Amino acid sequence: TQLLEQSPQFLSIQEGENLTVYCNSSSVFSSLQWYRQEPGEGPVLLVTVVTGGEVKKLKRLTFQFGDARKDSSLHITAAQPGDTGLYLCAASSGTALIFGKGTTLSVSS
Amino acid sequence: EAQVTQNPRYLITVTGKKLTVTCSQNMNHEYMSWYRQDPGLGLRQIYYSMNVEVTDKGDVPEGYKVSRKEKRNFPLILESPSPNQTSLYFCASSLGFRNTEAFFGQGTRLTVV
């Protein structure tokens, strides 16, 4: 099974700080997705990146797909308490959608 | 409203008592799957289905069964639950398995005592 490794596992920051979380693999993927999961809910898709080197922005969130399509990063600018949650990267592996273990982000005011 | 509905949300049961967790989607999606989420282990796929009457094992299928008799429904069956199946379960559906958004249900918290 191909693995997606996410780092850091936990991140606790103050409101207004910037942060970056990473998703790495030794495998090449045709696309990679980022989901956010809030307590008591299922994951919700944030973005899909498809092209190597692609950068997508979603308000204060910036997603980048590595040139070799093996890794991705999520950068949050000026984090807010509403950004608190579990961030998961996911990719298609054969006929399955596999997930990294996630980064738990806590933003305090 | 497009949604994936799981029932029940919470379930406490005893070892060996058969149970079914239902999952229904209203988006006419072909691909459906079941995941379990455990601390430190993340989301792991149990079973998936690419269409009606087509199901296959994911990474952790032992102790589980599924069926896909209709496009909208994909129940998860535990014939003889054991305590190591205590977990948070999610059903998901999508148009396909590549480059498409997966829609998740709200989860079923299962405790087997």
mmCIF file of C-alpha atoms in Angstrom:
data_model
loop_
_atom_site.group_PDB
_atom_site.id
_atom_site.type_symbol
_atom_site.label_atom_id
_atom_site.label_comp_id
_atom_site.label_asym_id
_atom_site.label_seq_id
_atom_site.Cartn_x
_atom_site.Cartn_y
_atom_site.Cartn_z
ATOM 1 C CA THR A 1 0.000 0.000 0.000
ATOM 2 C CA GLN A 2 1.345 3.410 -0.930
ATOM 3 C CA LEU A 3 1.697 5.709 2.029
ATOM 4 C CA LEU A 4 1.070 9.377 2.562
ATOM 5 C CA GLU A 5 3.072 10.796 5.454
ATOM 6 C CA GLN A 6 1.891 14.023 7.027
ATOM 7 C CA SER A 7 3.829 16.336 9.290
ATOM 8 C CA PRO A 8 3.644 17.672 11.844
ATOM 9 C CA GLN A 9 1.165 15.375 13.571
ATOM 10 C CA PHE A 10 0.049 18.122 15.969
ATOM 11 C CA LEU A 11 0.311 21.888 15.773
ATOM 12 C CA SER A 12 -0.820 24.378 18.384
ATOM 13 C CA ILE A 13 -0.486 28.056 17.538
ATOM 14 C CA GLN A 14 -1.819 31.509 18.406
ATOM 15 C CA GLU A 15 -4.270 33.423 16.282
ATOM 16 C CA GLY A 16 -2.491 35.433 13.604
ATOM 17 C CA GLU A 17 0.454 33.074 13.137
ATOM 18 C CA ASN A 18 1.350 31.442 9.842
ATOM 19 C CA LEU A 19 1.847 27.716 9.460
ATOM 20 C CA THR A 20 2.668 25.051 6.906
ATOM 21 C CA VAL A 21 1.759 21.373 6.972
ATOM 22 C CA TYR A 22 3.226 18.774 4.681
ATOM 23 C CA CYS A 23 2.162 15.622 2.888
ATOM 24 C CA ASN A 24 4.912 13.418 1.464
ATOM 25 C CA SER A 25 5.145 10.142 -0.380
ATOM 26 C CA SER A 26 7.663 8.076 -2.292
ATOM 27 C CA SER A 27 4.999 7.471 -4.938
ATOM 28 C CA VAL A 28 3.890 9.652 -7.805
ATOM 29 C CA PHE A 29 0.214 10.566 -7.820
ATOM 30 C CA SER A 30 -1.983 11.847 -10.618
ATOM 31 C CA SER A 31 -3.628 14.201 -8.136
ATOM 32 C CA LEU A 32 -3.762 14.960 -4.463
ATOM 33 C CA GLN A 33 -6.563 16.237 -2.298
ATOM 34 C CA TRP A 34 -6.740 18.077 1.003
ATOM 35 C CA TYR A 35 -9.664 17.605 3.378
ATOM 36 C CA ARG A 36 -10.537 19.220 6.681
ATOM 37 C CA GLN A 37 -12.362 17.359 9.411
ATOM 38 C CA GLU A 38 -14.009 19.009 12.391
ATOM 39 C CA PRO A 39 -14.887 17.112 15.583
ATOM 40 C CA GLY A 40 -18.003 14.988 15.158
ATOM 41 C CA GLU A 41 -18.082 15.421 11.388
ATOM 42 C CA GLY A 42 -16.807 13.683 8.310
ATOM 43 C CA PRO A 43 -13.945 15.124 6.221
ATOM 44 C CA VAL A 44 -14.833 17.866 3.748
ATOM 45 C CA LEU A 45 -12.858 18.516 0.586
ATOM 46 C CA LEU A 46 -10.842 21.737 0.488
ATOM 47 C CA VAL A 47 -8.984 21.381 -2.800
ATOM 48 C CA THR A 48 -7.697 19.007 -5.481
ATOM 49 C CA VAL A 49 -4.312 19.648 -7.089
ATOM 50 C CA VAL A 50 -3.530 17.893 -10.335
ATOM 51 C CA THR A 51 -0.533 19.428 -12.099
ATOM 52 C CA GLY A 52 3.039 19.231 -10.794
ATOM 53 C CA GLY A 53 4.021 22.618 -9.382
ATOM 54 C CA GLU A 54 0.409 23.768 -9.192
ATOM 55 C CA VAL A 55 -0.511 26.354 -6.583
ATOM 56 C CA LYS A 56 -4.108 26.924 -5.524
ATOM 57 C CA LYS A 57 -5.418 29.513 -3.110
ATOM 58 C CA LEU A 58 -8.545 29.337 -1.018
ATOM 59 C CA LYS A 59 -8.783 32.604 0.922
ATOM 60 C CA ARG A 60 -5.964 32.359 3.505
ATOM 61 C CA LEU A 61 -5.053 28.792 2.536
ATOM 62 C CA THR A 62 -2.425 28.105 -0.134
ATOM 63 C CA PHE A 63 -1.955 24.605 -1.499
ATOM 64 C CA GLN A 64 1.018 23.473 -3.540
ATOM 65 C CA PHE A 65 1.637 20.239 -5.428
ATOM 66 C CA GLY A 66 5.283 19.271 -5.760
ATOM 67 C CA ASP A 67 6.919 19.351 -9.184
ATOM 68 C CA ALA A 68 7.396 15.579 -9.106
ATOM 69 C CA ARG A 69 3.809 15.042 -7.868
ATOM 70 C CA LYS A 70 5.058 13.161 -4.792
ATOM 71 C CA ASP A 71 4.370 15.773 -2.160
ATOM 72 C CA SER A 72 2.140 18.678 -1.264
ATOM 73 C CA SER A 73 1.954 21.460 1.271
ATOM 74 C CA LEU A 74 -0.778 23.522 2.854
ATOM 75 C CA HIS A 75 0.102 26.995 4.100
ATOM 76 C CA ILE A 76 -2.274 29.011 6.256
ATOM 77 C CA THR A 77 -1.697 32.738 6.614
ATOM 78 C CA ALA A 78 -2.843 34.529 9.756
ATOM 79 C CA ALA A 79 -4.535 31.516 11.291
ATOM 80 C CA GLN A 80 -7.860 31.984 13.041
ATOM 81 C CA PRO A 81 -9.640 29.845 15.660
ATOM 82 C CA GLY A 82 -12.053 28.744 12.941
ATOM 83 C CA ASP A 83 -9.141 26.993 11.204
ATOM 84 C CA THR A 84 -8.941 24.495 14.066
ATOM 85 C CA GLY A 85 -9.415 20.939 12.868
ATOM 86 C CA LEU A 86 -7.802 17.852 11.393
ATOM 87 C CA TYR A 87 -6.207 18.373 7.973
ATOM 88 C CA LEU A 88 -5.928 15.276 5.813
ATOM 89 C CA CYS A 89 -4.237 14.727 2.507
ATOM 90 C CA ALA A 90 -5.544 12.011 0.210
ATOM 91 C CA ALA A 91 -4.625 10.444 -3.110
ATOM 92 C CA SER A 92 -5.901 7.764 -5.431
ATOM 93 C CA SER A 93 -4.020 4.478 -5.229
ATOM 94 C CA GLY A 94 -5.366 2.022 -7.771
ATOM 95 C CA THR A 95 -9.093 1.935 -7.105
ATOM 96 C CA ALA A 96 -8.819 3.184 -3.536
ATOM 97 C CA LEU A 97 -8.616 6.635 -2.026
ATOM 98 C CA ILE A 98 -5.903 6.581 0.645
ATOM 99 C CA PHE A 99 -5.420 9.125 3.396
ATOM 100 C CA GLY A 100 -2.519 10.388 5.418
ATOM 101 C CA LYS A 101 -2.877 10.245 9.206
ATOM 102 C CA GLY A 102 -3.511 13.955 9.346
ATOM 103 C CA THR A 103 -2.307 17.082 11.104
ATOM 104 C CA THR A 104 -4.344 18.221 14.084
ATOM 105 C CA LEU A 105 -4.307 22.008 14.180
ATOM 106 C CA SER A 106 -5.362 24.022 17.206
ATOM 107 C CA VAL A 107 -5.557 27.809 16.921
ATOM 108 C CA SER A 108 -6.170 29.702 20.121
ATOM 109 C CA SER A 109 -7.270 33.327 20.420
ATOM 110 C CA GLU B 1 -29.392 18.742 -0.489
ATOM 111 C CA ALA B 2 -26.566 16.444 -1.583
ATOM 112 C CA GLN B 3 -25.650 14.203 1.299
ATOM 113 C CA VAL B 4 -24.443 10.882 2.623
ATOM 114 C CA THR B 5 -26.540 9.602 5.508
ATOM 115 C CA GLN B 6 -25.301 7.058 7.997
ATOM 116 C CA ASN B 7 -27.259 5.404 10.758
ATOM 117 C CA PRO B 8 -26.950 5.074 13.616
ATOM 118 C CA ARG B 9 -24.637 7.891 14.766
ATOM 119 C CA TYR B 10 -23.817 6.089 17.990
ATOM 120 C CA LEU B 11 -24.015 2.399 18.861
ATOM 121 C CA ILE B 12 -22.951 0.380 21.877
ATOM 122 C CA THR B 13 -23.213 -3.357 21.451
ATOM 123 C CA VAL B 14 -21.918 -6.599 22.918
ATOM 124 C CA THR B 15 -19.379 -8.977 21.469
ATOM 125 C CA GLY B 16 -20.862 -11.357 18.922
ATOM 126 C CA LYS B 17 -24.159 -9.572 18.325
ATOM 127 C CA LYS B 18 -24.602 -8.978 14.607
ATOM 128 C CA LEU B 19 -25.127 -5.382 13.548
ATOM 129 C CA THR B 20 -25.589 -3.327 10.401
ATOM 130 C CA VAL B 21 -24.625 0.274 9.820
ATOM 131 C CA THR B 22 -26.584 1.785 6.967
ATOM 132 C CA CYS B 23 -25.301 4.281 4.409
ATOM 133 C CA SER B 24 -27.321 6.056 1.762
ATOM 134 C CA GLN B 25 -26.362 8.732 -0.782
ATOM 135 C CA ASN B 26 -28.624 10.882 -2.952
ATOM 136 C CA MET B 27 -26.067 12.014 -5.548
ATOM 137 C CA ASN B 28 -26.265 9.031 -7.933
ATOM 138 C CA HIS B 29 -22.611 8.280 -7.235
ATOM 139 C CA GLU B 30 -21.149 5.038 -8.509
ATOM 140 C CA TYR B 31 -18.265 4.747 -6.050
ATOM 141 C CA MET B 32 -18.911 4.152 -2.349
ATOM 142 C CA SER B 33 -16.613 3.094 0.438
ATOM 143 C CA TRP B 34 -16.334 2.473 4.156
ATOM 144 C CA TYR B 35 -13.529 3.716 6.383
ATOM 145 C CA ARG B 36 -12.666 3.339 10.009
ATOM 146 C CA GLN B 37 -10.826 6.068 11.853
ATOM 147 C CA ASP B 38 -8.675 5.262 14.865
ATOM 148 C CA PRO B 39 -6.302 7.481 16.867
ATOM 149 C CA GLY B 40 -2.785 7.276 15.495
ATOM 150 C CA LEU B 41 -3.875 5.159 12.539
ATOM 151 C CA GLY B 42 -5.896 7.655 10.521
ATOM 152 C CA LEU B 43 -8.597 6.728 8.028
ATOM 153 C CA ARG B 44 -8.295 3.195 6.709
ATOM 154 C CA GLN B 45 -10.476 1.802 3.962
ATOM 155 C CA ILE B 46 -12.492 -1.288 4.841
ATOM 156 C CA TYR B 47 -14.404 -2.041 1.644
ATOM 157 C CA TYR B 48 -15.348 -0.175 -1.485
ATOM 158 C CA SER B 49 -17.804 -0.573 -4.333
ATOM 159 C CA MET B 50 -17.350 0.696 -7.856
ATOM 160 C CA ASN B 51 -20.955 0.036 -8.832
ATOM 161 C CA VAL B 52 -23.997 -2.076 -8.067
ATOM 162 C CA GLU B 53 -23.025 -5.675 -7.250
ATOM 163 C CA VAL B 54 -19.306 -4.798 -7.484
ATOM 164 C CA THR B 55 -17.471 -4.712 -4.166
ATOM 165 C CA ASP B 56 -13.862 -5.237 -3.166
ATOM 166 C CA LYS B 57 -11.687 -5.336 -0.077
ATOM 167 C CA GLY B 58 -9.803 -2.316 1.169
ATOM 168 C CA ASP B 59 -6.901 -2.335 3.604
ATOM 169 C CA VAL B 60 -8.709 -3.704 6.681
ATOM 170 C CA PRO B 61 -11.630 -5.930 5.575
ATOM 171 C CA GLU B 62 -11.379 -8.670 8.215
ATOM 172 C CA GLY B 63 -14.548 -9.005 10.272
ATOM 173 C CA TYR B 64 -16.689 -6.916 7.927
ATOM 174 C CA LYS B 65 -19.093 -7.551 5.072
ATOM 175 C CA VAL B 66 -20.775 -5.197 2.639
ATOM 176 C CA SER B 67 -23.393 -5.393 -0.072
ATOM 177 C CA ARG B 68 -24.395 -3.103 -2.932
ATOM 178 C CA LYS B 69 -27.791 -4.169 -4.197
ATOM 179 C CA GLU B 70 -28.848 -0.639 -5.091
ATOM 180 C CA LYS B 71 -26.773 2.309 -6.250
ATOM 181 C CA ARG B 72 -27.734 4.548 -3.344
ATOM 182 C CA ASN B 73 -27.188 2.114 -0.442
ATOM 183 C CA PHE B 74 -24.024 0.521 0.872
ATOM 184 C CA PRO B 75 -24.540 -1.111 4.293
ATOM 185 C CA LEU B 76 -21.667 -2.294 6.478
ATOM 186 C CA ILE B 77 -22.281 -5.563 8.298
ATOM 187 C CA LEU B 78 -20.443 -6.867 11.332
ATOM 188 C CA GLU B 79 -21.473 -10.518 11.672
ATOM 189 C CA SER B 80 -19.762 -11.065 15.014
ATOM 190 C CA PRO B 81 -18.396 -7.805 16.391
ATOM 191 C CA SER B 82 -15.354 -7.855 18.631
ATOM 192 C CA PRO B 83 -13.892 -5.143 20.900
ATOM 193 C CA ASN B 84 -11.112 -4.406 18.375
ATOM 194 C CA GLN B 85 -13.823 -3.154 16.019
ATOM 195 C CA THR B 86 -14.607 -0.301 18.392
ATOM 196 C CA SER B 87 -13.984 2.696 16.186
ATOM 197 C CA LEU B 88 -15.410 5.675 14.312
ATOM 198 C CA TYR B 89 -16.798 4.589 10.954
ATOM 199 C CA PHE B 90 -17.364 6.735 7.887
ATOM 200 C CA CYS B 91 -19.190 6.023 4.672
ATOM 201 C CA ALA B 92 -18.182 8.007 1.601
ATOM 202 C CA SER B 93 -19.391 8.343 -1.960
ATOM 203 C CA SER B 94 -17.975 9.900 -5.125
ATOM 204 C CA LEU B 95 -18.499 9.951 -8.874
ATOM 205 C CA GLY B 96 -15.415 7.781 -9.325
ATOM 206 C CA PHE B 97 -12.197 6.918 -7.556
ATOM 207 C CA ARG B 98 -9.808 9.323 -9.316
ATOM 208 C CA ASN B 99 -9.674 13.090 -9.004
ATOM 209 C CA THR B 100 -13.219 13.347 -7.721
ATOM 210 C CA GLU B 101 -14.525 14.739 -4.469
ATOM 211 C CA ALA B 102 -15.424 12.210 -1.808
ATOM 212 C CA PHE B 103 -18.497 13.103 0.233
ATOM 213 C CA PHE B 104 -18.559 11.685 3.736
ATOM 214 C CA GLY B 105 -21.323 10.845 6.124
ATOM 215 C CA GLN B 106 -21.270 12.192 9.658
ATOM 216 C CA GLY B 107 -19.819 9.020 11.087
ATOM 217 C CA THR B 108 -20.933 6.184 13.343
ATOM 218 C CA ARG B 109 -19.267 5.839 16.715
ATOM 219 C CA LEU B 110 -19.306 2.099 17.504
ATOM 220 C CA THR B 111 -18.366 0.621 20.864
ATOM 221 C CA VAL B 112 -18.179 -3.154 21.267
ATOM 222 C CA VAL B 113 -18.016 -4.363 24.868
#
